[in-house]
XYZ file of N, CA, C and O in Angstrom:
552
model
N 100.549 94.092 110.850
C 99.892 93.049 110.754
C 100.404 91.829 109.934
O 101.396 92.058 108.829
N 100.156 90.633 110.493
C 100.993 89.401 110.213
C 100.740 88.738 108.848
O 101.464 88.220 108.081
N 99.429 89.138 108.309
C 99.319 88.716 106.856
C 98.403 89.647 105.910
O 98.217 89.105 104.711
N 98.628 90.918 106.322
C 98.061 92.011 105.188
C 98.644 93.319 106.157
O 98.931 93.348 106.898
N 98.387 94.110 104.773
C 98.850 95.670 105.343
C 97.681 96.544 104.493
O 97.237 96.072 103.640
N 97.574 97.654 104.886
C 96.546 98.594 104.419
C 97.411 100.018 104.141
O 98.243 100.223 105.003
N 97.239 100.357 102.737
C 98.105 101.668 102.524
C 96.718 102.658 102.004
O 95.909 102.088 101.132
N 96.656 103.808 102.403
C 95.473 104.677 102.149
C 96.536 106.010 101.161
O 97.387 106.604 101.762
N 96.305 106.139 99.913
C 97.173 106.500 99.238
C 96.419 107.669 98.197
O 95.302 107.452 97.716
N 96.815 109.163 98.607
C 96.085 109.977 97.463
C 96.586 110.106 96.134
O 97.852 109.990 96.027
N 96.258 109.667 95.071
C 96.635 109.940 93.566
C 96.675 110.987 92.947
O 95.113 111.645 93.127
N 97.465 111.726 92.543
C 97.453 112.959 91.929
C 96.746 112.608 90.672
O 96.657 111.637 90.027
N 95.765 113.921 90.183
C 95.124 113.695 88.858
C 96.095 114.185 87.848
O 97.078 114.745 88.079
N 95.662 113.991 86.535
C 96.635 114.150 85.489
C 96.845 115.370 85.569
O 98.209 116.145 85.185
N 95.775 116.524 85.754
C 95.985 117.781 85.612
C 96.946 118.201 86.805
O 97.495 119.624 86.546
N 97.371 117.625 87.750
C 98.279 118.264 89.004
C 99.473 117.956 88.705
O 100.411 118.588 89.349
N 100.085 117.333 87.398
C 101.291 117.360 87.210
C 101.865 118.381 86.110
O 100.562 119.009 85.220
N 103.143 118.719 86.303
C 103.442 119.884 85.245
C 103.345 119.355 83.883
O 103.595 117.969 83.731
N 103.079 120.007 82.674
C 103.384 119.613 81.328
C 104.487 118.896 81.190
O 103.926 117.666 80.482
N 105.879 118.853 81.592
C 106.835 118.159 81.179
C 106.518 116.671 82.032
O 107.357 115.670 81.382
N 105.711 116.172 82.930
C 105.641 115.208 83.530
C 104.571 114.469 83.150
O 104.212 113.046 83.525
N 103.587 114.824 82.330
C 102.489 114.574 81.958
C 102.488 113.467 80.828
O 103.428 113.407 80.301
N 101.809 111.927 81.234
C 101.845 111.135 80.113
C 100.974 111.579 78.968
O 99.898 111.858 79.041
N 101.733 111.223 77.616
C 100.995 111.783 76.382
C 100.068 110.644 76.227
O 100.384 109.295 76.606
N 98.937 110.760 75.217
C 98.126 109.876 74.993
C 97.503 108.769 76.108
O 97.163 107.659 75.819
N 97.148 109.422 76.975
C 96.172 108.960 78.074
C 94.910 108.265 77.394
O 94.205 109.328 76.824
N 94.260 107.244 77.611
C 93.425 106.399 77.255
C 92.049 106.939 78.243
O 92.624 106.642 79.547
N 90.778 106.651 78.215
C 89.967 106.909 79.165
C 90.027 105.253 79.754
O 89.300 105.346 80.801
N 89.998 104.417 79.009
C 89.844 102.970 79.728
C 90.742 102.318 79.139
O 91.308 102.562 78.311
N 90.928 101.163 79.615
C 91.703 100.043 79.276
C 93.409 100.273 79.412
O 93.390 100.688 80.856
N 94.289 99.550 79.142
C 95.374 99.286 79.529
C 96.311 100.651 79.698
O 97.377 100.505 80.538
N 95.949 101.363 78.973
C 96.625 103.131 78.854
C 95.985 104.087 79.642
O 96.277 105.378 79.373
N 95.310 103.461 80.538
C 94.265 104.477 81.151
C 94.983 104.885 82.308
O 95.955 104.294 82.770
N 94.797 105.919 82.990
C 95.202 106.754 84.405
C 95.242 105.373 85.399
O 96.193 105.423 86.231
N 94.268 104.731 85.525
C 93.757 103.695 86.425
C 94.290 102.493 86.503
O 95.402 102.236 87.227
N 94.790 102.154 85.209
C 95.375 101.022 84.934
C 97.268 101.513 85.223
O 97.612 100.624 85.607
N 97.418 102.576 84.938
C 99.026 102.906 84.968
C 99.289 102.818 86.640
O 99.838 102.425 87.385
N 98.259 103.399 87.098
C 98.599 103.413 88.813
C 98.485 101.832 89.356
O 99.207 101.632 90.067
N 97.893 101.190 89.075
C 97.626 99.670 89.494
C 98.869 99.147 88.900
O 99.605 98.543 89.466
N 99.426 99.471 87.861
C 101.082 98.828 87.465
C 101.854 99.171 88.141
O 102.950 98.700 88.782
N 101.810 100.805 88.750
C 102.746 100.857 89.526
C 102.859 100.213 90.915
O 103.652 99.916 91.510
N 101.592 100.199 91.489
C 101.516 99.242 92.730
C 101.814 97.867 92.613
O 102.728 97.102 93.795
N 101.605 97.268 91.368
C 102.111 95.983 91.159
C 103.705 95.950 91.480
O 104.162 94.954 91.686
N 104.255 97.011 90.561
C 105.664 96.710 90.647
C 105.988 96.925 91.961
O 107.192 96.758 92.173
N 105.772 97.934 92.660
C 106.164 98.265 93.939
C 106.195 96.729 94.672
O 107.064 96.638 95.600
N 104.784 96.208 94.834
C 104.818 94.793 95.185
C 105.617 93.945 95.191
O 106.409 93.067 95.825
N 106.057 93.704 93.681
C 106.779 92.822 93.236
C 108.308 93.113 93.560
O 108.956 92.322 93.737
N 108.505 94.303 93.425
C 110.104 94.654 94.060
C 110.173 94.476 95.532
O 111.539 93.789 95.731
N 109.074 94.814 96.423
C 109.131 94.728 97.696
C 109.383 92.663 97.791
O 110.280 92.295 98.884
N 108.628 91.990 97.189
C 108.612 90.627 97.489
C 110.170 90.025 96.712
O 110.754 89.245 97.375
N 110.671 90.597 95.991
C 111.833 90.292 95.461
C 113.284 90.633 96.397
O 113.901 89.729 96.567
N 112.860 91.827 96.979
C 113.987 92.149 98.315
C 113.714 91.203 99.171
O 114.758 90.725 99.847
N 112.485 91.202 99.621
C 112.217 90.183 100.849
C 112.588 88.755 100.723
O 113.420 88.171 101.288
N 112.432 88.343 99.625
C 113.082 86.588 99.013
C 114.851 87.029 99.043
O 115.293 85.889 99.685
N 115.131 87.933 98.224
C 116.933 87.856 98.399
C 117.385 88.017 100.008
O 118.295 87.316 100.296
N 116.631 88.961 100.718
C 117.226 88.923 102.051
C 116.969 87.847 102.956
O 117.948 87.599 103.911
N 116.034 87.048 103.057
C 115.886 86.113 103.647
C 116.759 84.798 103.274
O 116.416 84.019 103.880
N 117.037 84.676 101.769
C 117.818 83.339 101.201
C 116.798 82.255 101.369
O 117.783 81.110 101.184
N 115.498 82.178 101.389
C 114.944 80.899 101.752
C 113.619 80.655 100.739
O 113.364 79.527 100.896
N 113.502 81.862 100.017
C 112.199 81.277 99.326
C 112.549 82.013 97.761
O 113.179 82.865 97.694
N 111.662 81.428 97.108
C 111.361 82.017 95.820
C 109.512 82.344 95.498
O 109.161 81.425 95.979
N 109.387 82.659 94.528
C 107.906 82.989 94.233
C 107.336 83.978 94.703
O 107.901 84.770 95.254
N 105.942 83.738 94.520
C 104.986 84.704 95.298
C 104.916 84.509 97.277
O 105.350 83.986 97.853
N 105.321 86.183 97.492
C 105.156 86.249 98.877
C 103.666 86.614 99.035
O 103.640 86.213 100.248
N 103.013 87.124 98.621
C 101.540 87.503 98.876
C 100.763 86.409 98.025
O 101.088 86.337 97.100
N 99.375 86.041 98.822
C 98.744 84.816 98.536
C 97.912 85.236 97.036
O 97.422 84.757 96.207
N 97.374 86.787 97.203
C 96.507 87.387 96.154
C 97.203 88.390 95.723
O 97.651 89.617 96.302
N 96.616 89.156 94.583
C 96.876 90.322 94.053
C 96.334 91.538 94.838
O 95.130 91.087 95.722
N 97.038 92.719 95.025
C 96.034 93.603 95.851
C 95.064 93.943 95.148
O 94.397 93.909 94.094
N 94.157 94.677 96.295
C 92.822 95.199 95.856
C 92.809 96.651 96.182
O 93.704 97.223 97.287
N 91.812 97.455 95.661
C 91.859 98.688 95.709
C 90.248 99.229 95.768
O 89.776 98.579 95.279
N 90.362 100.267 96.297
C 89.259 101.076 96.704
C 88.972 102.508 96.303
O 89.971 103.211 97.120
N 88.509 103.011 95.304
C 88.327 104.477 95.174
C 87.702 104.946 96.364
O 86.431 104.467 96.610
N 88.311 106.066 96.706
C 87.190 106.706 97.884
C 86.561 107.722 97.478
O 86.957 108.568 96.422
N 85.093 107.795 97.413
C 84.301 108.686 96.636
C 83.848 109.821 97.554
O 83.204 110.764 96.679
N 84.354 110.365 98.641
C 83.666 111.164 99.310
C 84.659 111.238 100.783
O 84.951 110.386 101.223
N 84.481 112.371 101.591
C 85.010 112.456 103.214
C 84.579 111.882 104.015
O 85.304 111.288 104.751
N 83.244 111.427 103.572
C 82.768 110.475 105.018
C 83.197 109.111 104.691
O 83.717 108.581 105.688
N 83.574 108.855 103.526
C 84.215 107.043 103.148
C 85.717 107.447 103.693
O 86.133 106.436 104.040
N 86.366 108.588 103.343
C 87.760 108.818 103.641
C 87.835 108.879 105.252
O 88.738 107.620 105.611
N 87.017 109.419 105.926
C 87.082 109.286 107.458
C 86.927 107.683 107.773
O 87.618 107.183 108.527
N 85.890 107.140 107.265
C 85.743 105.572 107.684
C 86.852 104.674 107.290
O 87.375 103.765 108.336
N 87.329 105.037 106.188
C 88.232 104.229 105.781
C 89.644 104.567 106.558
O 90.293 103.431 107.102
N 90.137 105.669 107.279
C 90.829 106.043 108.130
C 90.986 105.034 109.466
O 91.975 104.954 109.903
N 89.668 105.406 109.970
C 89.382 104.590 111.184
C 89.407 103.229 111.124
O 90.134 102.411 111.855
N 88.871 102.758 110.042
C 89.101 101.170 109.628
C 90.531 100.528 109.651
O 90.920 99.852 110.272
N 91.414 101.401 109.036
C 92.929 101.114 108.863
C 93.295 100.879 110.268
O 93.930 100.227 110.695
N 93.013 102.170 111.288
C 93.667 102.248 112.373
C 92.976 100.984 113.338
O 94.013 100.437 114.157
N 91.870 100.734 113.319
C 91.048 99.863 114.076
C 91.787 98.422 113.789
O 91.453 97.546 114.684
N 92.164 98.341 112.621
C 92.750 97.047 112.446
C 93.583 96.437 112.880
O 93.937 95.691 113.389
N 94.532 97.665 113.626
C 95.788 97.318 114.437
C 95.245 97.128 115.778
O 96.551 96.458 116.743
N 94.141 97.224 116.321
C 93.764 96.877 117.595
C 93.963 95.019 117.707
O 94.062 95.053 118.879
N 94.007 94.572 116.833
C 93.894 93.182 117.182
C 95.414 92.736 117.426
O 95.545 91.909 118.544
N 96.355 93.564 117.289
C 97.780 93.440 117.624
C 98.290 94.260 118.927
O 98.937 93.816 119.584
N 97.745 95.430 118.992
C 98.132 96.454 120.323
C 97.026 97.007 120.667
O 96.040 97.962 119.715
N 96.216 97.001 121.756
C 95.048 97.544 122.002
C 95.363 99.341 122.562
O 94.318 99.859 122.579
N 96.916 99.553 122.338
C 97.113 101.033 122.492
C 97.308 101.430 121.101
O 98.847 101.530 120.912
N 97.008 102.082 120.517
C 97.236 102.741 119.046
C 98.359 103.661 119.146
O 99.409 103.542 118.168
N 98.331 104.428 120.383
C 99.525 105.487 120.404
C 100.638 105.045 120.269
O 101.804 105.358 120.486
N 100.784 103.773 121.144
C 101.977 103.017 121.126
C 102.616 102.109 120.408
O 103.700 101.712 120.237
N 101.835 101.689 119.091
C 102.239 101.037 118.046
C 102.619 101.503 116.989
O 102.073 102.266 116.295
N 104.024 100.921 116.719
C 104.925 102.022 115.978
C 104.496 101.617 114.418
O 104.918 102.378 113.714
N 103.866 100.439 114.159
C 103.246 100.296 112.811
C 101.903 100.739 112.553
O 101.542 100.221 111.292
N 101.569 101.845 112.950
C 100.373 102.274 112.799
C 100.371 103.745 112.783
O 100.852 104.427 113.368
N 99.852 104.284 111.653
C 99.771 105.792 111.297
C 99.239 106.641 112.494
O 99.307 107.541 112.729
N 98.349 105.729 113.033
C 97.479 106.497 114.089
C 98.407 107.399 115.238
O 98.797 108.435 115.015
N 99.408 106.581 115.503
C 100.730 107.255 116.277
C 101.325 108.359 115.703
O 101.273 109.254 115.922
N 101.593 108.271 114.498
C 102.233 109.092 113.636
C 101.261 110.609 113.623
O 102.013 111.711 113.625
N 100.230 110.293 113.214
C 99.234 111.642 113.393
C 99.104 112.306 114.615
O 99.021 113.521 114.428
N 98.725 111.389 115.808
C 98.327 112.063 116.600
C 99.934 113.026 117.496
O 99.954 114.135 117.868
N 100.855 112.076 117.078
C 102.325 112.930 117.432
C 103.059 113.970 116.509
O 103.578 114.252 116.860
N 102.186 113.558 115.149
C 102.608 114.667 114.138
C 104.161 114.511 113.881
O 105.220 115.459 113.926
N 104.639 113.508 113.590
C 105.891 113.151 113.622
C 106.803 112.004 111.989
O 107.344 111.336 112.472
N 105.830 112.013 111.098
C 106.042 111.344 110.312
C 106.159 112.480 108.784
O 104.921 112.916 108.566
N 106.884 112.229 108.170
C 107.069 113.290 106.843
C 106.007 112.319 105.896
O 105.851 113.398 104.714
N 105.875 111.317 105.726
C 104.863 110.865 104.762
C 103.649 110.764 104.808
O 102.902 110.694 103.958
N 102.911 111.386 106.156
C 101.748 111.531 106.296
C 101.536 113.387 106.483
O 102.450 113.728 107.224
N 100.682 113.722 106.115
C 100.363 115.188 106.513
C 99.257 114.996 107.586
O 97.926 115.208 107.553
N 99.619 114.993 109.065
C 98.627 114.978 110.065
C 97.946 116.007 110.436
O 96.787 115.854 110.420
N 97.955 117.303 109.690
C 97.213 118.490 109.732
C 96.148 117.928 108.718
O 94.568 118.557 109.361
N 96.231 117.631 107.802
C 95.342 117.395 106.788
C 94.459 116.072 107.359
O 92.903 116.066 107.193
N 94.868 115.197 107.926
C 94.044 114.440 108.215
C 93.231 114.672 109.669
O 91.973 114.178 109.628
N 93.703 115.144 110.421
C 93.292 115.824 111.646
C 91.912 116.755 111.137
O 90.910 117.020 111.676
N 92.429 117.597 110.275
C 91.505 118.636 109.833
C 90.170 117.767 109.245
O 89.100 118.127 109.235
N 90.348 116.414 108.739
C 89.400 115.870 108.307
C 87.980 115.620 109.165
O 86.908 115.173 108.876
N 88.634 115.363 110.541
C 87.814 115.383 111.937
C 87.356 116.259 112.253
O 86.665 116.226 113.624
N 87.853 117.328 112.244
C 87.585 118.636 112.634
C 88.509 118.868 113.823
O 89.573 120.493 113.591
N 89.059 118.109 114.468
C 90.007 118.581 115.702
C 90.860 117.396 116.433
O 90.076 116.250 115.969
N 92.018 117.229 116.775
C 92.522 116.265 117.427
C 91.309 115.333 118.517
O 91.636 114.155 118.538
N 90.590 115.984 119.110
C 90.115 115.116 120.131
C 88.980 114.406 119.323
O 88.549 113.651 119.858
N 88.304 115.326 117.996
C 87.437 114.473 117.525
C 87.784 113.329 116.872
O 87.382 112.162 116.555
N 89.379 113.769 116.240
C 90.123 112.266 115.618
C 90.400 111.018 116.567
O 89.846 109.891 116.509
N 90.347 111.269 117.752
C 90.511 110.609 118.911
C 89.115 109.679 119.430
O 89.177 108.608 119.127
N 87.929 110.661 119.422
C 86.987 110.220 119.560
C 86.270 109.355 118.696
O 85.743 108.107 118.828
N 86.679 109.370 117.222
C 86.218 108.473 116.037
C 87.071 107.444 116.265
O 86.279 106.100 115.756
N 88.085 107.142 116.789
C 88.630 106.032 116.776
C 88.326 104.995 117.923
O 88.550 104.029 117.892
N 87.750 105.760 119.087
C 87.476 105.044 120.178
C 85.795 104.683 120.106
O 85.378 104.012 121.320
N 85.431 104.486 118.894
C 83.820 104.407 118.842
C 83.737 102.959 118.980
O 84.425 102.178 118.297
């Protein structure tokens, strides 16, 4: 999309990491909380991307994005399914055929050809491939 993008990211909980990778002294709230650490990492990602974009294009400096990223914590499978459909349907304004649009994960999930996405896990949320497609055509 020309003016924004969506990422749906599964964040591991602290307990999912081996002991040697766990961050010591996590706080429940504030700057040193697990959520704050995640926000900082995304901020670094977007900042690094902006710097690389600016260097590559050699025409600009400063902020690439108008506002900071927004995040939404998914609280259940219904919300997760709805978010997946919402993200994919956003691409319809660019390409009316999701299966042919290479910048949308819908294509990768249906064709099962991307190592960043677990297509089986996504399809499983919808029951089967047919139901996945039906939910996107509503």
